[in-house]
PDB file of C-alpha atoms in Angstrom:
ATOM      1  CA  MET A  20     -96.488 -94.380 -22.913  1.00 87.00           C
ATOM      2  CA  THR A  21     -94.296 -91.814 -21.188  1.00 93.00           C
ATOM      3  CA  ALA A  22     -91.627 -89.816 -22.980  1.00 94.00           C
ATOM      4  CA  TYR A  23     -88.895 -91.992 -21.698  1.00 94.00           C
ATOM      5  CA  GLU A  24     -90.788 -95.098 -22.391  1.00 94.00           C
ATOM      6  CA  LYS A  25     -91.035 -93.785 -26.031  1.00 94.00           C
ATOM      7  CA  VAL A  26     -87.080 -93.316 -25.936  1.00 94.00           C
ATOM      8  CA  MET A  27     -86.726 -96.869 -24.793  1.00 94.00           C
ATOM      9  CA  ALA A  28     -88.902 -98.147 -27.682  1.00 93.00           C
ATOM     10  CA  ALA A  29     -87.052 -96.040 -30.241  1.00 94.00           C
ATOM     11  CA  ARG A  30     -83.808 -97.908 -29.081  1.00 93.00           C
ATOM     12  CA  ASP A  31     -85.374-101.262 -29.147  1.00 91.00           C
ATOM     13  CA  ALA A  32     -82.918-103.661 -30.718  1.00 87.00           C
ATOM     14  CA  ASN A  33     -85.801-105.718 -32.235  1.00 89.00           C
ATOM     15  CA  LYS A  34     -87.546-102.794 -34.033  1.00 91.00           C
ATOM     16  CA  LEU A  35     -87.080-102.656 -37.825  1.00 93.00           C
ATOM     17  CA  THR A  36     -83.902-100.667 -39.162  1.00 94.00           C
ATOM     18  CA  SER A  37     -83.330 -98.738 -42.313  1.00 96.00           C
ATOM     19  CA  VAL A  38     -82.311-101.672 -44.371  1.00 96.00           C
ATOM     20  CA  ASP A  39     -85.715-103.492 -43.452  1.00 94.00           C
ATOM     21  CA  TYR A  40     -87.650-100.337 -44.526  1.00 94.00           C
ATOM     22  CA  ILE A  41     -85.786-100.278 -48.044  1.00 96.00           C
ATOM     23  CA  ALA A  42     -86.214-104.109 -48.406  1.00 94.00           C
ATOM     24  CA  HIS A  43     -89.919-103.786 -47.608  1.00 93.00           C
ATOM     25  CA  MET A  44     -90.571-100.672 -49.595  1.00 94.00           C
ATOM     26  CA  PHE A  45     -88.243-101.018 -52.612  1.00 95.00           C
ATOM     27  CA  GLY A  46     -87.212-104.762 -52.766  1.00 92.00           C
ATOM     28  CA  ASP A  47     -84.814-105.659 -55.560  1.00 94.00           C
ATOM     29  CA  SER A  48     -85.064-102.252 -57.224  1.00 96.00           C
ATOM     30  CA  PHE A  49     -82.695-100.865 -54.680  1.00 97.00           C
ATOM     31  CA  ILE A  50     -79.211-100.271 -55.931  1.00 97.00           C
ATOM     32  CA  GLU A  51     -76.621 -99.347 -53.074  1.00 97.00           C
ATOM     33  CA  LEU A  52     -73.989 -96.789 -53.922  1.00 97.00           C
ATOM     34  CA  HIS A  53     -70.887 -96.424 -51.833  1.00 97.00           C
ATOM     35  CA  GLY A  54     -68.131 -94.019 -50.722  1.00 95.00           C
ATOM     36  CA  ASP A  55     -67.751 -90.239 -50.374  1.00 94.00           C
ATOM     37  CA  ARG A  56     -65.058 -89.967 -53.130  1.00 94.00           C
ATOM     38  CA  ARG A  57     -62.810 -88.449 -50.433  1.00 93.00           C
ATOM     39  CA  TYR A  58     -61.914 -90.979 -47.794  1.00 94.00           C
ATOM     40  CA  ALA A  59     -64.048 -94.092 -47.363  1.00 94.00           C
ATOM     41  CA  ASP A  60     -67.440 -95.779 -47.287  1.00 96.00           C
ATOM     42  CA  ASP A  61     -69.171 -95.489 -44.018  1.00 96.00           C
ATOM     43  CA  LYS A  62     -71.307 -98.368 -43.385  1.00 96.00           C
ATOM     44  CA  ALA A  63     -73.549 -96.458 -40.864  1.00 97.00           C
ATOM     45  CA  VAL A  64     -75.006 -94.815 -43.945  1.00 97.00           C
ATOM     46  CA  VAL A  65     -76.890 -97.035 -46.372  1.00 97.00           C
ATOM     47  CA  ALA A  66     -77.521 -95.064 -49.663  1.00 97.00           C
ATOM     48  CA  GLY A  67     -78.520 -95.572 -53.215  1.00 97.00           C
ATOM     49  CA  LEU A  68     -81.030 -95.616 -55.980  1.00 98.00           C
ATOM     50  CA  ALA A  69     -84.665 -97.233 -56.109  1.00 97.00           C
ATOM     51  CA  MET A  70     -87.914 -97.272 -57.763  1.00 97.00           C
ATOM     52  CA  LEU A  71     -90.894 -95.775 -55.847  1.00 96.00           C
ATOM     53  CA  PHE A  72     -93.541 -97.396 -58.037  1.00 94.00           C
ATOM     54  CA  ASP A  73     -92.745 -95.887 -61.489  1.00 93.00           C
ATOM     55  CA  THR A  74     -90.487 -93.002 -59.843  1.00 94.00           C
ATOM     56  CA  PRO A  75     -86.895 -93.262 -59.475  1.00 97.00           C
ATOM     57  CA  VAL A  76     -85.836 -91.973 -56.166  1.00 98.00           C
ATOM     58  CA  THR A  77     -82.480 -91.593 -54.139  1.00 98.00           C
ATOM     59  CA  VAL A  78     -82.769 -93.355 -50.672  1.00 98.00           C
ATOM     60  CA  ILE A  79     -80.437 -92.541 -47.810  1.00 98.00           C
ATOM     61  CA  GLY A  80     -80.567 -94.425 -44.486  1.00 97.00           C
ATOM     62  CA  ILE A  81     -78.876 -94.194 -41.176  1.00 97.00           C
ATOM     63  CA  GLU A  82     -78.355 -98.048 -40.076  1.00 96.00           C
ATOM     64  CA  LYS A  83     -77.669 -99.201 -36.604  1.00 95.00           C
ATOM     65  CA  GLY A  84     -77.579-103.063 -37.361  1.00 92.00           C
ATOM     66  CA  ARG A  85     -79.680-105.892 -36.092  1.00 88.00           C
ATOM     67  CA  ASN A  86     -77.340-107.759 -33.872  1.00 90.00           C
ATOM     68  CA  THR A  87     -74.041-107.277 -32.265  1.00 92.00           C
ATOM     69  CA  LYS A  88     -72.011-108.212 -35.302  1.00 94.00           C
ATOM     70  CA  GLU A  89     -74.014-105.711 -37.492  1.00 93.00           C
ATOM     71  CA  ARG A  90     -74.026-103.157 -34.973  1.00 94.00           C
ATOM     72  CA  VAL A  91     -70.313-103.085 -34.425  1.00 95.00           C
ATOM     73  CA  GLU A  92     -69.781-103.216 -38.498  1.00 95.00           C
ATOM     74  CA  ARG A  93     -72.369-100.019 -38.688  1.00 96.00           C
ATOM     75  CA  ASN A  94     -70.742 -98.275 -35.808  1.00 94.00           C
ATOM     76  CA  PHE A  95     -74.127 -98.514 -33.988  1.00 94.00           C
ATOM     77  CA  GLY A  96     -75.571 -95.978 -36.551  1.00 94.00           C
ATOM     78  CA  GLN A  97     -73.247 -93.256 -35.470  1.00 96.00           C
ATOM     79  CA  ALA A  98     -71.891 -91.879 -38.957  1.00 96.00           C
ATOM     80  CA  HIS A  99     -68.488 -90.416 -39.644  1.00 97.00           C
ATOM     81  CA  PRO A 100     -67.985 -87.471 -41.807  1.00 97.00           C
ATOM     82  CA  GLU A 101     -67.496 -89.682 -44.797  1.00 97.00           C
ATOM     83  CA  GLY A 102     -71.167 -91.151 -44.220  1.00 97.00           C
ATOM     84  CA  TYR A 103     -72.493 -87.457 -44.341  1.00 97.00           C
ATOM     85  CA  ARG A 104     -70.399 -86.730 -47.321  1.00 97.00           C
ATOM     86  CA  LYS A 105     -71.595 -89.815 -49.093  1.00 98.00           C
ATOM     87  CA  ALA A 106     -75.259 -88.693 -48.356  1.00 98.00           C
ATOM     88  CA  LEU A 107     -74.464 -85.169 -49.805  1.00 97.00           C
ATOM     89  CA  ARG A 108     -72.778 -86.403 -52.854  1.00 97.00           C
ATOM     90  CA  LEU A 109     -76.009 -88.632 -53.735  1.00 98.00           C
ATOM     91  CA  MET A 110     -78.207 -85.733 -52.900  1.00 98.00           C
ATOM     92  CA  LYS A 111     -76.291 -83.452 -55.453  1.00 97.00           C
ATOM     93  CA  GLN A 112     -76.643 -86.406 -57.824  1.00 97.00           C
ATOM     94  CA  ALA A 113     -80.392 -86.521 -57.256  1.00 97.00           C
ATOM     95  CA  GLU A 114     -80.566 -82.712 -57.751  1.00 97.00           C
ATOM     96  CA  LYS A 115     -78.831 -83.048 -61.186  1.00 96.00           C
ATOM     97  CA  PHE A 116     -81.689 -85.375 -62.420  1.00 96.00           C
ATOM     98  CA  ARG A 117     -84.544 -83.690 -60.092  1.00 95.00           C
ATOM     99  CA  ARG A 118     -84.796 -87.117 -58.589  1.00 97.00           C
ATOM    100  CA  PRO A 119     -86.587 -86.951 -55.088  1.00 98.00           C
ATOM    101  CA  VAL A 120     -84.708 -87.947 -51.884  1.00 98.00           C
ATOM    102  CA  LEU A 121     -85.872 -89.950 -49.082  1.00 98.00           C
ATOM    103  CA  CYS A 122     -84.174 -90.058 -45.791  1.00 98.00           C
ATOM    104  CA  LEU A 123     -84.619 -92.628 -43.244  1.00 98.00           C
ATOM    105  CA  VAL A 124     -83.037 -91.518 -39.715  1.00 97.00           C
ATOM    106  CA  ASP A 125     -82.123 -93.644 -36.833  1.00 96.00           C
ATOM    107  CA  THR A 126     -79.055 -92.526 -34.712  1.00 95.00           C
ATOM    108  CA  SER A 127     -78.216 -91.473 -31.343  1.00 93.00           C
ATOM    109  CA  GLY A 128     -75.979 -88.909 -33.020  1.00 93.00           C
ATOM    110  CA  ALA A 129     -72.909 -88.395 -35.100  1.00 96.00           C
ATOM    111  CA  TYR A 130     -69.785 -90.278 -34.076  1.00 95.00           C
ATOM    112  CA  PRO A 131     -67.841 -88.088 -31.570  1.00 93.00           C
ATOM    113  CA  GLY A 132     -64.305 -90.108 -31.966  1.00 95.00           C
ATOM    114  CA  ILE A 133     -61.050 -88.491 -32.650  1.00 96.00           C
ATOM    115  CA  GLY A 134     -60.657 -89.543 -36.086  1.00 95.00           C
ATOM    116  CA  ALA A 135     -64.249 -88.257 -37.089  1.00 95.00           C
ATOM    117  CA  GLU A 136     -63.318 -85.034 -35.446  1.00 95.00           C
ATOM    118  CA  GLU A 137     -59.846 -84.865 -37.412  1.00 95.00           C
ATOM    119  CA  ARG A 138     -61.623 -85.560 -40.596  1.00 95.00           C
ATOM    120  CA  GLY A 139     -64.035 -82.654 -40.119  1.00 95.00           C
ATOM    121  CA  GLN A 140     -67.227 -84.043 -38.596  1.00 96.00           C
ATOM    122  CA  GLY A 141     -68.629 -80.583 -37.608  1.00 95.00           C
ATOM    123  CA  GLN A 142     -67.951 -79.272 -41.216  1.00 96.00           C
ATOM    124  CA  ALA A 143     -69.453 -82.354 -42.896  1.00 97.00           C
ATOM    125  CA  ILE A 144     -72.755 -81.849 -40.907  1.00 97.00           C
ATOM    126  CA  ALA A 145     -72.763 -78.052 -41.514  1.00 97.00           C
ATOM    127  CA  GLU A 146     -72.180 -78.534 -45.250  1.00 97.00           C
ATOM    128  CA  ASN A 147     -75.341 -80.956 -45.239  1.00 97.00           C
ATOM    129  CA  LEU A 148     -77.433 -78.444 -43.490  1.00 97.00           C
ATOM    130  CA  MET A 149     -76.471 -75.646 -45.821  1.00 97.00           C
ATOM    131  CA  GLU A 150     -76.681 -77.748 -49.181  1.00 97.00           C
ATOM    132  CA  MET A 151     -80.092 -79.281 -48.228  1.00 97.00           C
ATOM    133  CA  MET A 152     -81.734 -76.027 -47.624  1.00 97.00           C
ATOM    134  CA  THR A 153     -80.998 -74.959 -51.302  1.00 96.00           C
ATOM    135  CA  LEU A 154     -81.257 -78.369 -52.837  1.00 97.00           C
ATOM    136  CA  LYS A 155     -83.433 -78.177 -55.946  1.00 97.00           C
ATOM    137  CA  THR A 156     -85.251 -81.482 -55.695  1.00 97.00           C
ATOM    138  CA  PRO A 157     -88.034 -82.672 -53.183  1.00 97.00           C
ATOM    139  CA  VAL A 158     -86.513 -84.001 -49.875  1.00 98.00           C
ATOM    140  CA  LEU A 159     -88.647 -86.066 -47.293  1.00 98.00           C
ATOM    141  CA  THR A 160     -87.143 -87.244 -44.060  1.00 98.00           C
ATOM    142  CA  VAL A 161     -88.758 -90.065 -41.844  1.00 97.00           C
ATOM    143  CA  LEU A 162     -87.503 -90.714 -38.389  1.00 97.00           C
ATOM    144  CA  ILE A 163     -87.770 -94.499 -37.822  1.00 96.00           C
ATOM    145  CA  GLY A 164     -86.110 -94.602 -34.419  1.00 94.00           C
ATOM    146  CA  GLU A 165     -83.769 -92.239 -32.509  1.00 94.00           C
ATOM    147  CA  GLY A 166     -83.170 -88.700 -34.005  1.00 94.00           C
ATOM    148  CA  GLY A 167     -80.281 -87.519 -32.080  1.00 90.00           C
ATOM    149  CA  SER A 168     -78.793 -84.043 -32.296  1.00 90.00           C
ATOM    150  CA  GLY A 169     -76.746 -82.813 -35.454  1.00 93.00           C
ATOM    151  CA  GLY A 170     -76.245 -86.462 -36.408  1.00 94.00           C
ATOM    152  CA  ALA A 171     -80.104 -86.668 -37.230  1.00 96.00           C
ATOM    153  CA  LEU A 172     -80.556 -82.946 -38.393  1.00 96.00           C
ATOM    154  CA  ALA A 173     -77.814 -83.602 -41.166  1.00 96.00           C
ATOM    155  CA  LEU A 174     -80.460 -85.566 -43.064  1.00 97.00           C
ATOM    156  CA  ALA A 175     -83.617 -83.760 -41.921  1.00 96.00           C
ATOM    157  CA  VAL A 176     -83.449 -80.328 -43.619  1.00 97.00           C
ATOM    158  CA  SER A 177     -86.197 -81.243 -45.755  1.00 97.00           C
ATOM    159  CA  ASP A 178     -89.602 -80.201 -47.258  1.00 97.00           C
ATOM    160  CA  GLU A 179     -91.313 -82.263 -44.753  1.00 97.00           C
ATOM    161  CA  VAL A 180     -90.130 -84.289 -41.750  1.00 97.00           C
ATOM    162  CA  TRP A 181     -92.375 -87.467 -40.422  1.00 97.00           C
ATOM    163  CA  MET A 182     -91.903 -89.579 -37.421  1.00 97.00           C
ATOM    164  CA  LEU A 183     -92.994 -93.208 -36.370  1.00 96.00           C
ATOM    165  CA  GLU A 184     -95.169 -93.005 -33.304  1.00 94.00           C
ATOM    166  CA  ASN A 185     -92.516 -94.554 -31.067  1.00 94.00           C
ATOM    167  CA  SER A 186     -89.635 -92.529 -32.465  1.00 95.00           C
ATOM    168  CA  VAL A 187     -87.805 -89.570 -30.828  1.00 96.00           C
ATOM    169  CA  TYR A 188     -86.046 -86.496 -32.085  1.00 96.00           C
ATOM    170  CA  SER A 189     -84.152 -84.260 -29.752  1.00 95.00           C
ATOM    171  CA  VAL A 190     -80.918 -82.041 -29.524  1.00 93.00           C
ATOM    172  CA  ILE A 191     -79.568 -84.356 -26.820  1.00 93.00           C
ATOM    173  CA  SER A 192     -80.339 -87.645 -25.236  1.00 92.00           C
ATOM    174  CA  PRO A 193     -82.459 -87.490 -21.844  1.00 94.00           C
ATOM    175  CA  GLU A 194     -79.381 -88.981 -20.134  1.00 93.00           C
ATOM    176  CA  GLY A 195     -77.100 -86.223 -21.458  1.00 92.00           C
ATOM    177  CA  CYS A 196     -79.459 -83.600 -20.650  1.00 94.00           C
ATOM    178  CA  ALA A 197     -79.975 -84.920 -16.988  1.00 94.00           C
ATOM    179  CA  SER A 198     -76.275 -85.170 -16.453  1.00 94.00           C
ATOM    180  CA  ILE A 199     -75.847 -81.384 -17.395  1.00 93.00           C
ATOM    181  CA  LEU A 200     -78.708 -79.886 -15.746  1.00 92.00           C
ATOM    182  CA  TRP A 201     -78.924 -81.982 -12.455  1.00 92.00           C
ATOM    183  CA  LYS A 202     -75.505 -83.724 -12.587  1.00 92.00           C
ATOM    184  CA  ASP A 203     -77.526 -86.945 -12.298  1.00 90.00           C
ATOM    185  CA  SER A 204     -78.257 -89.257 -15.316  1.00 86.00           C
ATOM    186  CA  SER A 205     -80.708 -91.192 -13.351  1.00 89.00           C
ATOM    187  CA  LYS A 206     -83.030 -88.226 -13.829  1.00 93.00           C
ATOM    188  CA  ALA A 207     -83.397 -89.218 -17.586  1.00 94.00           C
ATOM    189  CA  ALA A 208     -87.233 -89.727 -17.317  1.00 94.00           C
ATOM    190  CA  ASP A 209     -87.700 -86.127 -16.045  1.00 94.00           C
ATOM    191  CA  ALA A 210     -85.405 -84.883 -18.765  1.00 94.00           C
ATOM    192  CA  ALA A 211     -87.235 -86.781 -21.541  1.00 94.00           C
ATOM    193  CA  GLU A 212     -90.541 -85.145 -20.309  1.00 94.00           C
ATOM    194  CA  ALA A 213     -88.905 -81.854 -20.479  1.00 94.00           C
ATOM    195  CA  LEU A 214     -87.176 -82.034 -23.915  1.00 94.00           C
ATOM    196  CA  LYS A 215     -90.681 -82.640 -25.628  1.00 93.00           C
ATOM    197  CA  LEU A 216     -88.977 -85.193 -27.960  1.00 95.00           C
ATOM    198  CA  THR A 217     -91.920 -87.568 -28.812  1.00 95.00           C
ATOM    199  CA  ALA A 218     -93.706 -87.472 -32.123  1.00 95.00           C
ATOM    200  CA  GLN A 219     -96.843 -85.915 -30.701  1.00 94.00           C
ATOM    201  CA  ASP A 220     -95.072 -83.260 -28.760  1.00 93.00           C
ATOM    202  CA  LEU A 221     -93.135 -82.312 -32.134  1.00 94.00           C
ATOM    203  CA  PHE A 222     -96.291 -82.486 -34.110  1.00 93.00           C
ATOM    204  CA  ASP A 223     -98.062 -80.105 -31.847  1.00 91.00           C
ATOM    205  CA  LEU A 224     -95.028 -77.645 -31.897  1.00 90.00           C
ATOM    206  CA  GLY A 225     -95.055 -77.915 -35.679  1.00 90.00           C
ATOM    207  CA  VAL A 226     -91.656 -79.457 -35.991  1.00 94.00           C
ATOM    208  CA  ILE A 227     -92.876 -82.331 -37.966  1.00 94.00           C
ATOM    209  CA  GLU A 228     -95.579 -82.592 -40.581  1.00 95.00           C
ATOM    210  CA  ARG A 229     -96.892 -86.353 -39.812  1.00 95.00           C
ATOM    211  CA  ILE A 230     -97.040 -89.077 -37.336  1.00 96.00           C
ATOM    212  CA  ILE A 231     -96.810 -92.717 -38.950  1.00 94.00           C
ATOM    213  CA  ARG A 232     -98.189 -95.789 -37.174  1.00 91.00           C
ATOM    214  CA  GLN A 233     -95.393 -98.256 -36.199  1.00 87.00           C
ATOM    215  CA  PRO A 234     -95.020-100.992 -38.642  1.00 84.00           C
ATOM    216  CA  LYS A 235     -94.049-104.426 -37.871  1.00 78.00           C
ATOM    217  CA  ALA A 236     -92.175-106.895 -40.011  1.00 72.00           C
ATOM    218  CA  GLY A 237     -94.395-108.682 -42.596  1.00 74.00           C
ATOM    219  CA  ASP A 238     -97.076-105.730 -42.403  1.00 80.00           C
ATOM    220  CA  GLN A 239     -96.689-105.275 -46.127  1.00 85.00           C
ATOM    221  CA  ALA A 240    -100.137-103.425 -46.314  1.00 88.00           C
ATOM    222  CA  MET A 241     -98.559-100.792 -44.048  1.00 90.00           C
ATOM    223  CA  PHE A 242     -95.467-100.397 -46.143  1.00 91.00           C
ATOM    224  CA  GLU A 243     -97.604-100.030 -49.251  1.00 92.00           C
ATOM    225  CA  SER A 244     -99.641 -97.313 -47.584  1.00 92.00           C
ATOM    226  CA  LEU A 245     -96.427 -95.494 -46.518  1.00 94.00           C
ATOM    227  CA  LYS A 246     -95.214 -95.854 -49.928  1.00 95.00           C
ATOM    228  CA  MET A 247     -98.264 -94.175 -51.260  1.00 95.00           C
ATOM    229  CA  LEU A 248     -98.104 -91.335 -48.852  1.00 96.00           C
ATOM    230  CA  ILE A 249     -94.507 -90.738 -49.955  1.00 97.00           C
ATOM    231  CA  LYS A 250     -95.280 -90.843 -53.456  1.00 96.00           C
ATOM    232  CA  ARG A 251     -98.193 -88.354 -53.235  1.00 96.00           C
ATOM    233  CA  THR A 252     -95.870 -86.011 -51.143  1.00 97.00           C
ATOM    234  CA  PHE A 253     -93.031 -86.162 -53.901  1.00 97.00           C
ATOM    235  CA  GLU A 254     -95.647 -85.699 -56.728  1.00 96.00           C
ATOM    236  CA  LYS A 255     -96.901 -82.584 -54.903  1.00 96.00           C
ATOM    237  CA  ASN A 256     -93.313 -81.199 -54.551  1.00 96.00           C
ATOM    238  CA  LEU A 257     -92.313 -82.064 -58.034  1.00 96.00           C
ATOM    239  CA  ALA A 258     -95.066 -80.035 -59.400  1.00 96.00           C
ATOM    240  CA  LEU A 259     -93.462 -76.887 -57.950  1.00 96.00           C
ATOM    241  CA  ASP A 260     -90.732 -74.960 -59.723  1.00 95.00           C
ATOM    242  CA  ASP A 261     -87.393 -74.574 -58.037  1.00 95.00           C
ATOM    243  CA  GLU A 262     -88.155 -71.236 -56.521  1.00 96.00           C
ATOM    244  CA  GLU A 263     -91.471 -72.388 -55.153  1.00 97.00           C
ATOM    245  CA  LEU A 264     -89.910 -75.520 -53.729  1.00 97.00           C
ATOM    246  CA  LEU A 265     -87.042 -73.636 -52.009  1.00 97.00           C
ATOM    247  CA  ASN A 266     -89.476 -70.879 -50.653  1.00 97.00           C
ATOM    248  CA  ALA A 267     -91.614 -73.451 -49.111  1.00 96.00           C
ATOM    249  CA  ARG A 268     -88.763 -75.191 -47.521  1.00 97.00           C
ATOM    250  CA  TYR A 269     -87.399 -71.907 -46.140  1.00 96.00           C
ATOM    251  CA  GLU A 270     -90.727 -70.948 -44.668  1.00 95.00           C
ATOM    252  CA  ARG A 271     -91.068 -74.439 -43.177  1.00 95.00           C
ATOM    253  CA  PHE A 272     -88.215 -73.766 -41.004  1.00 94.00           C
ATOM    254  CA  ARG A 273     -88.828 -69.939 -40.319  1.00 92.00           C
ATOM    255  CA  LYS A 274     -92.336 -70.804 -38.944  1.00 89.00           C
ATOM    256  CA  ILE A 275     -90.971 -73.310 -36.256  1.00 87.00           C
ATOM    257  CA  GLY A 276     -91.603 -72.055 -32.825  1.00 76.00           C
ATOM    258  CA  ILE A 277     -94.015 -69.351 -33.768  1.00 73.00           C
ATOM    259  CA  PRO A 278     -97.336 -69.748 -32.133  1.00 64.00           C
ATOM    260  CA  GLU A 279    -100.333 -70.201 -34.566  1.00 62.00           C
TER     261      GLU A 279
END
């Protein structure tokens, strides 16, 4: 597949969304929590507590919805400031109990509307970046579709970042990049190649740690395998003391872009 074909696959309306992953991996153990305690509950962000085998975890997912009605309700996976603040509230709660945090990311970007800007969209994202870097509990992010700009990064300052094989992760959409560079959005395919936004590109560049096979609905064996990978990663990081955990996270980001 070309880079732009991967972009189209990441946007596919029929692919699994965050609520599907939560249902397949955590079932009835997932308890959704709501609200940022400041303004409202953002339905673009699904967050709560769950059991990963015998380990309690905090799960935070950006949810696009699976049909037109759901997509409108979820604002097409474009979170408002209250969504990021809800996520941070639950991360700080997880830190209090040293409960691992799993983030599932699928968004074209944070919502750019006037109301979101009035309520501090940029500040909400910046606070997440700052707080996640020093969060004293293990954090793992899995990109399950689109990973667009700061809207995705606000849930991806983690100990490790994984991507599904047909997901993408970029500072800008190919269409937006083409419009800026060439004043022609029809050159999106060329922009996608230049942006190096595929899982393989980003693995080669050291931006992510693992590429995950694309699961299908009903492929419970795949979800059990994914759960085990997540559990082992959390166990490895839970064994570190706070200073070791934070130093490892810091070094992870410092080495991005440095040739081996």
